[in-house]
Amino acid sequence: MTKLKKNKKIGLALGSGVVLGAAHIGVLKAIEEFEIKITYLSGTSIGSLVAALYAFGKSWQEIKDIARNLKWLDISSISLSKYGLLSNDAIGNIITDNIGEVSFDDAKIPLAVIATDIASGEKIVITEGNVAQAVMASTCIPGVFNPVEIDNKLLVDGGIVENVPTTSLEEMGAEYIIGVDLNTKHDHKKPENIIEILLKTFDYILINASKLQTKEAHFLITPDLSSFNAVDLDQIPDLIKKGYEDAKTQLKKIGA
């Protein structure tokens, strides 16, 4: 853990977590209260959605309102594709409805979105082109959502290759990196359907990967989300509150 120097270029990496991603909103609230200026942003999976909204000028309060009004059918729909059970086209609609048909060049804070080339297993760092399409790709949990085709590549969730996307921030020029890992603690409740089974399987892959990937961060915020699950949207207000409280406590340790 390295002390925070606010005169440095600070990068913020928001990791994956499906509905647990609402905790990122509370983290942003804490970061603003500590007057930490974010110079660069990166996001994987649900972290890419929150990062994109923030990069284009949405405040944590505005993102909270967007999240609290979500319904499960807003972010998924039954798909007949051979590649996935659900479509996440509506994720793209959240972006376009709130910040428009924007490209990365339009961002107020430089942004990187992480996805995985499902054919090669290669990490794809998206920093140009259509933001909504990039976020759709980054949030495509394999087997659950349909992959998104960009530049002739079938892209899926970036958490496979980088759950907490710190290395991209370093490449962008960040001098101090704050990572937010939502997968350090989880509930161990019995899954109730095929979607929950797929999500839990994916979560365990991410938990193991995070142990190596998060070493790049100068400081890691790890909210204790063990009392929450990854699919219940009714938890969003409590997740925001928990993310805020834990981030605030942890940020004090680095003199923020």
Coordinates of N, CA and C in Angstrom, one line a residue:
M1 N 0.9 -1.2 0.0 CA 0.0 0.0 0.0 C 0.9 1.2 0.0
T2 N 0.7 2.1 -1.0 CA 1.4 3.3 -1.1 C 0.6 4.5 -0.8
K3 N 1.1 5.5 -0.1 CA 0.4 6.7 0.3 C 0.0 7.5 -1.0
L4 N -1.2 8.0 -1.0 CA -1.7 8.7 -2.1 C -1.2 10.2 -2.2
K5 N -0.6 10.5 -3.3 CA -0.2 11.9 -3.6 C -1.1 12.5 -4.6
K6 N -1.9 13.5 -4.2 CA -3.0 14.0 -5.1 C -2.5 14.8 -6.3
N7 N -1.2 15.1 -6.3 CA -0.6 15.8 -7.4 C -0.2 14.9 -8.5
K8 N -0.3 13.6 -8.3 CA 0.0 12.6 -9.3 C -1.2 12.4 -10.3
K9 N -1.0 11.8 -11.4 CA -2.0 11.4 -12.3 C -2.6 10.1 -11.8
I10 N -3.9 10.1 -11.4 CA -4.5 9.0 -10.7 C -5.4 8.3 -11.7
G11 N -5.2 6.9 -11.7 CA -6.1 6.1 -12.5 C -7.0 5.3 -11.7
L12 N -8.2 5.1 -12.1 CA -9.2 4.3 -11.3 C -9.7 3.1 -12.2
A13 N -9.5 1.9 -11.7 CA -9.9 0.7 -12.4 C -11.1 0.0 -11.7
L14 N -12.2 -0.1 -12.4 CA -13.4 -0.6 -11.8 C -13.6 -2.1 -12.4
G15 N -13.6 -3.0 -11.4 CA -13.7 -4.4 -11.8 C -15.1 -4.9 -12.0
S16 N -15.2 -6.2 -12.3 CA -16.5 -6.9 -12.6 C -17.3 -7.3 -11.4
G17 N -18.5 -7.8 -11.6 CA -19.3 -8.2 -10.4 C -20.8 -8.2 -10.7
V18 N -21.2 -8.1 -11.9 CA -22.7 -8.1 -12.3 C -23.4 -7.1 -11.4
V19 N -24.5 -7.5 -10.7 CA -25.2 -6.5 -9.9 C -24.4 -5.9 -8.8
L20 N -23.4 -6.6 -8.3 CA -22.5 -6.1 -7.3 C -21.8 -4.8 -7.8
G21 N -21.8 -4.6 -9.1 CA -21.2 -3.4 -9.6 C -21.8 -2.1 -9.1
A22 N -23.0 -2.2 -8.5 CA -23.6 -1.0 -7.9 C -22.7 -0.4 -6.8
A23 N -21.9 -1.3 -6.2 CA -20.9 -0.8 -5.2 C -19.9 0.2 -5.7
H24 N -19.6 0.1 -7.0 CA -18.7 1.1 -7.6 C -19.3 2.5 -7.5
I25 N -20.6 2.7 -7.5 CA -21.2 4.0 -7.4 C -20.9 4.6 -6.0
G26 N -21.0 3.8 -4.9 CA -20.6 4.2 -3.6 C -19.1 4.6 -3.5
V27 N -18.3 3.8 -4.2 CA -16.9 4.1 -4.2 C -16.6 5.5 -4.9
L28 N -17.3 5.8 -6.0 CA -17.2 7.1 -6.6 C -17.6 8.2 -5.7
K29 N -18.6 8.0 -4.9 CA -19.0 9.0 -3.9 C -17.9 9.3 -2.9
A30 N -17.3 8.2 -2.4 CA -16.2 8.4 -1.4 C -15.0 9.1 -2.1
I31 N -14.7 8.7 -3.3 CA -13.6 9.4 -4.0 C -13.8 10.9 -4.2
E32 N -15.1 11.2 -4.5 CA -15.4 12.6 -4.6 C -15.3 13.4 -3.3
E33 N -15.7 12.7 -2.2 CA -15.7 13.4 -0.9 C -14.3 13.6 -0.5
F34 N -13.3 12.7 -0.9 CA -11.9 12.9 -0.5 C -11.2 13.8 -1.5
E35 N -12.0 14.4 -2.5 CA -11.4 15.3 -3.5 C -10.3 14.7 -4.2
I36 N -10.4 13.4 -4.6 CA -9.4 12.7 -5.4 C -9.8 12.9 -6.9
K37 N -9.0 13.6 -7.6 CA -9.2 13.8 -9.1 C -8.8 12.6 -9.9
I38 N -9.7 12.0 -10.6 CA -9.3 10.9 -11.4 C -8.9 11.4 -12.8
T39 N -7.7 11.0 -13.2 CA -7.2 11.4 -14.5 C -7.5 10.4 -15.6
Y40 N -7.5 9.1 -15.3 CA -7.8 8.0 -16.2 C -8.7 7.0 -15.6
L41 N -9.5 6.4 -16.5 CA -10.5 5.4 -16.0 C -10.4 4.2 -16.9
S42 N -10.6 3.0 -16.2 CA -10.7 1.8 -17.0 C -11.8 0.9 -16.3
G43 N -12.4 0.1 -17.1 CA -13.5 -0.8 -16.6 C -13.6 -2.1 -17.3
T44 N -13.9 -3.1 -16.5 CA -14.2 -4.5 -17.0 C -15.6 -4.8 -16.6
S45 N -16.3 -5.4 -17.6 CA -17.7 -5.9 -17.3 C -18.6 -4.8 -16.8
I46 N -19.2 -5.0 -15.6 CA -20.1 -4.0 -15.1 C -19.3 -2.7 -14.7
G47 N -18.0 -2.9 -14.4 CA -17.2 -1.8 -14.1 C -17.0 -0.9 -15.4
S48 N -17.1 -1.5 -16.6 CA -17.0 -0.6 -17.8 C -18.2 0.2 -18.0
L49 N -19.4 -0.2 -17.5 CA -20.6 0.5 -17.6 C -20.5 1.8 -16.7
V50 N -20.1 1.5 -15.5 CA -20.0 2.6 -14.5 C -18.9 3.6 -14.9
A51 N -17.8 3.1 -15.4 CA -16.7 3.9 -15.8 C -17.0 4.8 -17.0
A52 N -17.8 4.2 -17.9 CA -18.2 4.9 -19.1 C -19.1 6.1 -18.8
L53 N -20.1 5.9 -17.9 CA -21.0 6.9 -17.5 C -20.2 8.1 -16.8
Y54 N -19.3 7.7 -15.9 CA -18.5 8.6 -15.2 C -17.5 9.4 -16.1
A55 N -16.9 8.7 -17.0 CA -16.0 9.3 -18.0 C -16.6 10.4 -18.8
F56 N -17.9 10.2 -19.0 CA -18.6 11.2 -19.9 C -19.4 12.2 -19.1
G57 N -19.0 12.4 -17.8 CA -19.5 13.5 -17.0 C -20.7 13.2 -16.1
K58 N -21.2 12.0 -16.1 CA -22.2 11.7 -15.1 C -21.7 11.6 -13.7
S59 N -22.3 12.3 -12.8 CA -21.9 12.3 -11.4 C -22.3 11.0 -10.7
W60 N -21.8 10.7 -9.6 CA -22.2 9.5 -8.9 C -23.7 9.5 -8.6
Q61 N -24.2 10.7 -8.3 CA -25.6 10.8 -8.0 C -26.5 10.4 -9.2
E62 N -26.1 10.9 -10.4 CA -26.8 10.5 -11.6 C -26.7 9.1 -11.9
I63 N -25.5 8.5 -11.7 CA -25.3 7.0 -12.0 C -26.2 6.2 -11.0
K64 N -26.3 6.7 -9.8 CA -27.1 6.1 -8.8 C -28.6 6.0 -9.2
D65 N -29.0 7.1 -9.8 CA -30.4 7.2 -10.2 C -30.6 6.2 -11.4
I66 N -29.7 6.1 -12.3 CA -29.8 5.2 -13.4 C -29.8 3.8 -12.9
A67 N -29.0 3.4 -11.9 CA -28.9 2.1 -11.4 C -30.2 1.7 -10.6
R68 N -30.7 2.6 -9.9 CA -31.8 2.3 -9.0 C -33.1 2.1 -9.8
N69 N -33.1 2.6 -11.0 CA -34.3 2.5 -11.9 C -34.2 1.3 -12.8
L70 N -33.1 0.5 -12.7 CA -33.0 -0.7 -13.6 C -33.9 -1.8 -13.1
K71 N -34.4 -2.6 -14.1 CA -35.0 -3.8 -13.9 C -34.3 -4.9 -14.6
W72 N -34.4 -6.2 -14.2 CA -33.6 -7.2 -14.8 C -33.9 -7.3 -16.3
L73 N -35.1 -7.1 -16.7 CA -35.4 -7.1 -18.2 C -34.9 -5.9 -18.9
D74 N -34.4 -4.9 -18.2 CA -33.8 -3.8 -18.8 C -32.4 -4.1 -19.3
I75 N -31.8 -5.1 -18.6 CA -30.4 -5.4 -19.0 C -30.2 -6.8 -19.6
S76 N -31.3 -7.5 -19.9 CA -31.2 -8.7 -20.5 C -32.5 -9.1 -21.2
S77 N -32.4 -9.9 -22.3 CA -33.6 -10.4 -22.9 C -33.3 -11.7 -23.5
I78 N -34.3 -12.6 -23.6 CA -34.1 -13.9 -24.1 C -33.6 -13.8 -25.6
S79 N -32.6 -14.6 -25.8 CA -31.9 -14.6 -27.2 C -32.1 -16.0 -27.8
L80 N -32.2 -16.1 -29.1 CA -32.2 -17.3 -29.8 C -30.8 -17.7 -30.4
S81 N -29.8 -16.9 -30.1 CA -28.5 -17.1 -30.6 C -27.9 -18.4 -30.1
K82 N -27.1 -19.1 -30.9 CA -26.4 -20.3 -30.5 C -25.2 -20.0 -29.6
Y83 N -24.9 -18.7 -29.4 CA -23.7 -18.3 -28.6 C -24.1 -17.9 -27.2
G84 N -25.4 -17.7 -26.9 CA -25.7 -17.3 -25.5 C -27.2 -17.4 -25.2
L85 N -27.5 -17.4 -23.9 CA -28.9 -17.5 -23.5 C -29.6 -16.2 -23.6
L86 N -28.9 -15.1 -23.4 CA -29.5 -13.8 -23.3 C -28.8 -12.8 -24.2
S87 N -29.5 -11.7 -24.5 CA -28.9 -10.6 -25.2 C -28.7 -9.5 -24.3
N88 N -27.6 -8.7 -24.4 CA -27.4 -7.6 -23.5 C -27.4 -6.3 -24.3
D89 N -28.2 -6.3 -25.4 CA -28.4 -5.1 -26.2 C -28.8 -3.9 -25.3
A90 N -29.6 -4.1 -24.3 CA -30.1 -3.0 -23.5 C -29.0 -2.4 -22.7
I91 N -27.9 -3.1 -22.5 CA -26.7 -2.4 -21.8 C -26.3 -1.2 -22.7
G92 N -26.2 -1.5 -24.0 CA -25.8 -0.4 -24.9 C -26.8 0.7 -24.9
N93 N -28.1 0.3 -24.7 CA -29.2 1.4 -24.7 C -29.0 2.3 -23.4
I94 N -28.5 1.7 -22.3 CA -28.3 2.5 -21.1 C -27.2 3.6 -21.4
I95 N -26.2 3.2 -22.2 CA -25.2 4.2 -22.6 C -25.8 5.2 -23.5
T96 N -26.4 4.8 -24.6 CA -26.9 5.8 -25.5 C -28.0 6.7 -25.0
D97 N -28.8 6.1 -24.1 CA -29.9 6.9 -23.5 C -29.4 8.0 -22.6
N98 N -28.3 7.7 -22.0 CA -27.8 8.6 -21.0 C -26.6 9.5 -21.4
I99 N -25.8 9.1 -22.3 CA -24.7 9.9 -22.8 C -24.6 10.1 -24.3
G100 N -25.6 9.4 -25.0 CA -25.7 9.5 -26.5 C -24.8 8.5 -27.2
E101 N -24.8 8.7 -28.5 CA -24.0 7.8 -29.4 C -22.6 8.4 -29.5
V102 N -21.8 8.1 -28.5 CA -20.5 8.8 -28.3 C -19.4 7.8 -28.7
S103 N -18.2 8.4 -29.0 CA -17.0 7.7 -29.2 C -16.1 8.0 -28.1
F104 N -15.0 7.2 -27.9 CA -14.1 7.4 -26.8 C -13.4 8.7 -26.9
D105 N -13.2 9.3 -28.1 CA -12.6 10.6 -28.2 C -13.4 11.7 -27.5
D106 N -14.7 11.5 -27.3 CA -15.5 12.5 -26.7 C -15.5 12.5 -25.1
A107 N -14.8 11.6 -24.5 CA -14.8 11.4 -23.1 C -14.2 12.6 -22.4
K108 N -14.7 13.0 -21.2 CA -14.1 14.0 -20.4 C -12.9 13.5 -19.6
I109 N -12.9 12.2 -19.3 CA -11.8 11.5 -18.7 C -11.4 10.3 -19.6
P110 N -10.2 10.3 -20.0 CA -9.8 9.2 -20.9 C -10.1 7.8 -20.4
L111 N -10.7 7.0 -21.2 CA -11.3 5.7 -20.8 C -10.8 4.5 -21.6
A112 N -10.6 3.4 -20.9 CA -10.2 2.1 -21.5 C -11.2 1.1 -21.1
V113 N -11.8 0.3 -22.0 CA -12.7 -0.8 -21.7 C -12.1 -2.1 -22.1
I114 N -12.2 -3.1 -21.2 CA -11.5 -4.3 -21.4 C -12.5 -5.4 -21.9
A115 N -12.1 -6.1 -22.9 CA -12.9 -7.3 -23.4 C -11.9 -8.4 -23.7
T116 N -12.5 -9.6 -24.1 CA -11.7 -10.8 -24.4 C -12.1 -11.3 -25.8
D117 N -11.1 -11.5 -26.6 CA -11.4 -12.2 -27.9 C -11.6 -13.7 -27.6
I118 N -12.8 -14.1 -27.7 CA -13.2 -15.5 -27.3 C -12.5 -16.5 -28.2
A119 N -12.1 -16.2 -29.4 CA -11.4 -17.1 -30.3 C -10.0 -17.4 -29.9
S120 N -9.3 -16.3 -29.5 CA -7.8 -16.4 -29.2 C -7.5 -16.3 -27.7
G121 N -8.5 -15.8 -26.9 CA -8.2 -15.6 -25.5 C -7.4 -14.3 -25.2
E122 N -7.2 -13.5 -26.3 CA -6.4 -12.3 -26.2 C -7.2 -11.2 -25.4
K123 N -6.5 -10.4 -24.6 CA -7.1 -9.2 -24.0 C -7.2 -8.1 -25.0
I124 N -8.4 -7.6 -25.1 CA -8.6 -6.5 -26.1 C -8.9 -5.2 -25.3
V125 N -8.0 -4.2 -25.4 CA -8.2 -2.9 -24.7 C -8.8 -2.0 -25.7
I126 N -10.1 -1.6 -25.5 CA -10.8 -0.7 -26.4 C -10.7 0.7 -25.9
T127 N -10.1 1.6 -26.7 CA -10.0 3.0 -26.4 C -10.4 3.9 -27.6
E128 N -11.0 3.3 -28.5 CA -11.6 4.1 -29.7 C -12.8 3.4 -30.2
G129 N -13.6 4.2 -31.0 CA -14.8 3.7 -31.5 C -16.0 4.0 -30.7
N130 N -17.1 3.2 -30.9 CA -18.3 3.4 -30.2 C -18.3 2.9 -28.8
V131 N -18.6 3.7 -27.9 CA -18.5 3.4 -26.4 C -19.6 2.4 -26.1
A132 N -20.8 2.5 -26.5 CA -21.9 1.6 -26.2 C -21.5 0.2 -26.6
Q133 N -21.0 0.0 -27.8 CA -20.6 -1.3 -28.3 C -19.5 -1.9 -27.5
A134 N -18.6 -1.1 -27.1 CA -17.4 -1.6 -26.3 C -17.9 -2.1 -24.9
V135 N -18.8 -1.3 -24.3 CA -19.4 -1.7 -23.0 C -20.2 -3.0 -23.2
M136 N -21.0 -3.1 -24.2 CA -21.7 -4.4 -24.5 C -20.8 -5.6 -24.6
A137 N -19.6 -5.4 -25.3 CA -18.7 -6.4 -25.4 C -18.1 -6.8 -24.0
S138 N -17.7 -5.8 -23.3 CA -17.1 -6.0 -22.0 C -18.0 -6.7 -21.0
T139 N -19.3 -6.6 -21.1 CA -20.2 -7.1 -20.2 C -20.8 -8.5 -20.6
C140 N -20.3 -9.1 -21.7 CA -20.8 -10.3 -22.2 C -20.3 -11.5 -21.5
I141 N -20.9 -11.9 -20.4 CA -20.5 -13.1 -19.7 C -20.7 -14.3 -20.6
P142 N -19.6 -15.1 -20.8 CA -19.7 -16.2 -21.8 C -20.8 -17.2 -21.4
G143 N -21.6 -17.6 -22.4 CA -22.6 -18.6 -22.1 C -23.9 -18.0 -21.6
V144 N -23.8 -16.8 -21.1 CA -25.0 -16.1 -20.7 C -25.5 -15.1 -21.7
F145 N -24.5 -14.2 -22.1 CA -24.9 -13.2 -23.1 C -24.2 -13.5 -24.5
N146 N -24.8 -12.9 -25.5 CA -24.2 -13.1 -26.9 C -22.9 -12.3 -27.0
P147 N -21.9 -12.8 -27.6 CA -20.7 -12.0 -27.9 C -21.0 -10.9 -28.8
V148 N -20.1 -9.9 -28.7 CA -20.3 -8.7 -29.6 C -19.1 -8.7 -30.6
E149 N -19.5 -8.5 -31.9 CA -18.4 -8.5 -32.9 C -17.9 -7.1 -33.2
I150 N -16.6 -6.9 -33.0 CA -15.9 -5.6 -33.2 C -14.7 -5.9 -34.0
D151 N -14.5 -5.3 -35.1 CA -13.3 -5.5 -36.0 C -13.1 -6.9 -36.3
N152 N -14.2 -7.6 -36.6 CA -14.1 -9.0 -37.0 C -13.7 -10.0 -35.9
K153 N -13.8 -9.5 -34.6 CA -13.5 -10.3 -33.5 C -14.7 -10.5 -32.6
L154 N -15.0 -11.7 -32.2 CA -16.1 -12.0 -31.2 C -15.6 -11.7 -29.8
L155 N -16.1 -10.7 -29.2 CA -15.7 -10.3 -27.9 C -16.6 -10.6 -26.8
V156 N -16.1 -11.0 -25.6 CA -16.8 -11.3 -24.4 C -16.2 -10.6 -23.2
D157 N -16.7 -11.0 -22.1 CA -16.4 -10.3 -20.8 C -14.9 -10.2 -20.6
G158 N -14.5 -8.9 -20.3 CA -13.1 -8.7 -20.1 C -12.5 -9.3 -18.8
G159 N -13.4 -9.7 -17.9 CA -12.9 -10.2 -16.6 C -12.1 -11.5 -16.8
I160 N -12.3 -12.2 -17.9 CA -11.6 -13.4 -18.2 C -10.1 -13.1 -18.2
V161 N -9.7 -12.0 -18.8 CA -8.3 -11.7 -19.0 C -7.8 -10.7 -18.0
E162 N -8.7 -9.8 -17.5 CA -8.2 -8.8 -16.5 C -9.4 -8.3 -15.7
N163 N -9.6 -8.9 -14.6 CA -10.8 -8.6 -13.8 C -10.8 -7.2 -13.2
V164 N -9.7 -6.8 -12.7 CA -9.5 -5.4 -12.3 C -8.5 -4.7 -13.2
P165 N -8.9 -3.9 -14.1 CA -8.0 -3.5 -15.3 C -7.0 -2.5 -15.0
T166 N -6.0 -2.8 -14.2 CA -5.0 -1.9 -13.8 C -3.9 -1.6 -14.8
T167 N -3.5 -2.7 -15.6 CA -2.4 -2.5 -16.5 C -2.7 -1.5 -17.6
S168 N -3.9 -1.4 -18.0 CA -4.3 -0.4 -19.0 C -4.1 1.0 -18.5
L169 N -4.3 1.2 -17.3 CA -4.1 2.6 -16.7 C -2.7 3.0 -16.7
E170 N -1.8 2.0 -16.4 CA -0.4 2.3 -16.4 C 0.1 2.7 -17.8
E171 N -0.5 1.9 -18.8 CA -0.1 2.2 -20.2 C -0.7 3.6 -20.6
M172 N -1.7 4.1 -20.0 CA -2.3 5.4 -20.4 C -1.6 6.5 -19.8
G173 N -0.7 6.2 -18.7 CA 0.1 7.3 -18.1 C -0.2 7.5 -16.7
A174 N -1.0 6.7 -16.0 CA -1.4 6.9 -14.6 C -0.1 6.6 -13.8
E175 N 0.1 7.5 -12.8 CA 1.2 7.4 -11.9 C 0.8 6.8 -10.5
Y176 N -0.4 6.8 -10.3 CA -1.0 6.1 -9.0 C -2.3 5.5 -9.4
I177 N -2.4 4.2 -9.1 CA -3.5 3.4 -9.6 C -4.3 2.9 -8.4
I178 N -5.6 3.2 -8.4 CA -6.6 2.7 -7.4 C -7.4 1.6 -8.1
G179 N -7.4 0.4 -7.6 CA -8.3 -0.6 -8.1 C -9.5 -0.9 -7.2
V180 N -10.6 -1.3 -7.8 CA -11.8 -1.7 -7.0 C -12.1 -3.1 -7.4
D181 N -11.9 -4.0 -6.4 CA -12.2 -5.4 -6.6 C -13.4 -5.8 -5.8
L182 N -14.4 -6.2 -6.5 CA -15.7 -6.6 -5.9 C -15.8 -8.1 -5.7
N183 N -14.8 -8.8 -6.0 CA -14.8 -10.3 -6.0 C -14.0 -10.9 -4.9
T184 N -13.6 -10.2 -3.9 CA -12.8 -10.8 -2.8 C -13.6 -11.6 -1.8
K185 N -14.8 -11.2 -1.7 CA -15.7 -11.9 -0.7 C -17.1 -12.1 -1.4
H186 N -17.6 -13.3 -1.2 CA -18.9 -13.6 -1.9 C -19.8 -14.4 -1.0
D187 N -21.1 -14.4 -1.2 CA -22.0 -15.3 -0.5 C -21.8 -16.7 -1.1
H188 N -22.2 -17.7 -0.3 CA -22.1 -19.1 -0.8 C -23.4 -19.8 -0.8
K189 N -24.5 -19.0 -1.1 CA -25.8 -19.5 -1.2 C -25.9 -20.5 -2.4
K190 N -26.8 -21.5 -2.2 CA -27.0 -22.4 -3.3 C -27.7 -21.7 -4.5
P191 N -27.2 -21.9 -5.7 CA -27.8 -21.2 -6.9 C -29.2 -21.8 -7.2
E192 N -30.1 -21.0 -7.7 CA -31.5 -21.4 -7.9 C -31.8 -21.7 -9.3
N193 N -31.0 -21.3 -10.3 CA -31.3 -21.5 -11.7 C -30.0 -21.6 -12.5
I194 N -30.2 -21.8 -13.8 CA -29.0 -22.0 -14.6 C -28.2 -20.7 -14.7
I195 N -28.9 -19.6 -14.7 CA -28.1 -18.3 -14.8 C -27.2 -18.1 -13.6
E196 N -27.8 -18.4 -12.4 CA -27.0 -18.3 -11.2 C -25.8 -19.2 -11.2
I197 N -26.0 -20.5 -11.7 CA -24.9 -21.4 -11.8 C -23.8 -20.9 -12.7
L198 N -24.2 -20.4 -13.9 CA -23.2 -19.8 -14.8 C -22.5 -18.6 -14.2
L199 N -23.2 -17.8 -13.5 CA -22.6 -16.6 -12.9 C -21.6 -17.0 -11.8
K200 N -22.0 -17.9 -10.9 CA -21.1 -18.4 -9.9 C -19.9 -19.0 -10.4
T201 N -20.0 -19.8 -11.4 CA -18.8 -20.4 -12.1 C -17.9 -19.4 -12.6
F202 N -18.4 -18.4 -13.2 CA -17.6 -17.3 -13.7 C -17.0 -16.5 -12.6
D203 N -17.7 -16.3 -11.5 CA -17.2 -15.5 -10.4 C -15.9 -16.2 -9.8
Y204 N -16.0 -17.5 -9.7 CA -14.8 -18.2 -9.1 C -13.6 -18.1 -10.0
I205 N -13.8 -18.1 -11.3 CA -12.7 -17.9 -12.2 C -12.1 -16.5 -11.9
L206 N -12.9 -15.5 -11.8 CA -12.5 -14.1 -11.6 C -11.7 -14.0 -10.2
I207 N -12.2 -14.6 -9.2 CA -11.6 -14.5 -7.9 C -10.2 -15.0 -7.9
N208 N -10.0 -16.1 -8.6 CA -8.6 -16.7 -8.7 C -7.7 -15.8 -9.5
A209 N -8.3 -15.2 -10.6 CA -7.5 -14.4 -11.5 C -7.1 -13.1 -10.8
S210 N -8.0 -12.5 -10.0 CA -7.8 -11.3 -9.3 C -6.5 -11.3 -8.4
K211 N -6.2 -12.4 -7.8 CA -5.1 -12.5 -6.9 C -3.8 -12.1 -7.6
L212 N -3.7 -12.3 -8.9 CA -2.5 -12.0 -9.6 C -2.6 -10.6 -10.2
Q213 N -3.8 -10.3 -10.8 CA -3.9 -9.0 -11.5 C -3.9 -7.8 -10.6
T214 N -4.4 -7.9 -9.4 CA -4.5 -6.7 -8.6 C -3.2 -6.2 -8.0
K215 N -2.1 -7.0 -8.2 CA -0.8 -6.6 -7.7 C -0.3 -5.3 -8.3
E216 N -0.8 -5.0 -9.5 CA -0.4 -3.8 -10.2 C -0.9 -2.5 -9.6
A217 N -2.0 -2.6 -8.7 CA -2.6 -1.4 -8.1 C -1.7 -0.9 -7.0
H218 N -1.6 0.4 -6.8 CA -0.9 1.0 -5.7 C -1.8 0.9 -4.4
F219 N -3.1 0.9 -4.7 CA -4.1 0.7 -3.6 C -5.3 0.0 -4.1
L220 N -5.8 -0.9 -3.3 CA -7.0 -1.7 -3.7 C -8.1 -1.5 -2.8
I221 N -9.3 -1.1 -3.3 CA -10.5 -1.0 -2.5 C -11.2 -2.3 -2.6
T222 N -11.6 -2.9 -1.5 CA -12.2 -4.2 -1.5 C -13.4 -4.2 -0.6
P223 N -14.6 -3.7 -1.1 CA -15.8 -3.8 -0.3 C -16.2 -5.2 0.1
D224 N -16.6 -5.4 1.3 CA -17.1 -6.7 1.8 C -18.5 -6.9 1.3
L225 N -18.7 -7.6 0.2 CA -20.0 -7.8 -0.3 C -20.5 -9.2 -0.1
S226 N -20.0 -9.9 0.9 CA -20.3 -11.3 1.2 C -21.8 -11.5 1.5
S227 N -22.5 -10.5 1.9 CA -23.9 -10.7 2.2 C -24.9 -10.4 1.0
F228 N -24.3 -10.1 -0.1 CA -25.0 -9.9 -1.3 C -24.8 -11.0 -2.4
N229 N -25.8 -11.0 -3.3 CA -25.6 -11.9 -4.5 C -25.4 -11.1 -5.8
A230 N -25.1 -11.8 -6.9 CA -24.7 -11.1 -8.1 C -25.9 -10.8 -9.0
V231 N -27.1 -11.2 -8.6 CA -28.2 -11.1 -9.6 C -29.5 -10.3 -9.1
D232 N -29.6 -10.0 -7.8 CA -30.8 -9.4 -7.3 C -30.7 -7.9 -7.4
L233 N -31.5 -7.2 -8.2 CA -31.4 -5.8 -8.4 C -32.0 -5.0 -7.3
D234 N -32.8 -5.7 -6.4 CA -33.3 -5.0 -5.2 C -32.3 -4.6 -4.2
Q235 N -31.1 -5.2 -4.4 CA -30.0 -4.9 -3.5 C -29.2 -3.6 -3.8
I236 N -29.5 -3.0 -4.9 CA -28.7 -1.9 -5.4 C -28.5 -0.8 -4.4
P237 N -29.6 -0.3 -3.8 CA -29.4 0.8 -2.8 C -28.4 0.4 -1.7
D238 N -28.5 -0.8 -1.2 CA -27.6 -1.3 -0.1 C -26.2 -1.5 -0.6
L239 N -26.1 -1.9 -1.9 CA -24.7 -2.1 -2.4 C -24.0 -0.8 -2.6
I240 N -24.8 0.3 -3.0 CA -24.2 1.6 -3.1 C -23.7 2.1 -1.8
K241 N -24.5 1.9 -0.8 CA -24.2 2.3 0.6 C -23.0 1.6 1.1
K242 N -22.9 0.3 0.9 CA -21.8 -0.6 1.4 C -20.5 -0.2 0.7
G243 N -20.6 0.0 -0.7 CA -19.4 0.5 -1.4 C -18.9 1.8 -0.9
Y244 N -19.8 2.7 -0.6 CA -19.4 4.0 0.0 C -18.7 3.9 1.3
E245 N -19.3 3.1 2.2 CA -18.8 3.0 3.6 C -17.5 2.3 3.6
D246 N -17.3 1.2 2.9 CA -16.1 0.5 2.9 C -15.0 1.3 2.2
A247 N -15.3 2.0 1.1 CA -14.3 2.8 0.4 C -13.8 3.9 1.3
K248 N -14.7 4.6 2.0 CA -14.4 5.7 2.8 C -13.4 5.2 3.9
T249 N -13.7 4.1 4.5 CA -12.9 3.6 5.6 C -11.5 3.2 5.1
Q250 N -11.4 2.6 3.9 CA -10.2 2.2 3.3 C -9.3 3.3 2.8
L251 N -10.0 4.3 2.2 CA -9.2 5.5 1.7 C -8.5 6.3 2.8
K252 N -9.1 6.3 4.0 CA -8.4 6.9 5.1 C -7.0 6.4 5.4
K253 N -6.8 5.1 5.1 CA -5.6 4.4 5.3 C -4.4 5.0 4.5
I254 N -4.8 5.6 3.3 CA -3.7 6.1 2.5 C -3.6 7.6 2.5
G255 N -4.2 8.2 3.5 CA -4.2 9.6 3.7 C -4.9 10.4 2.7
A256 N -6.0 9.8 2.2 CA -6.7 10.5 1.1 C -7.5 11.7 1.7

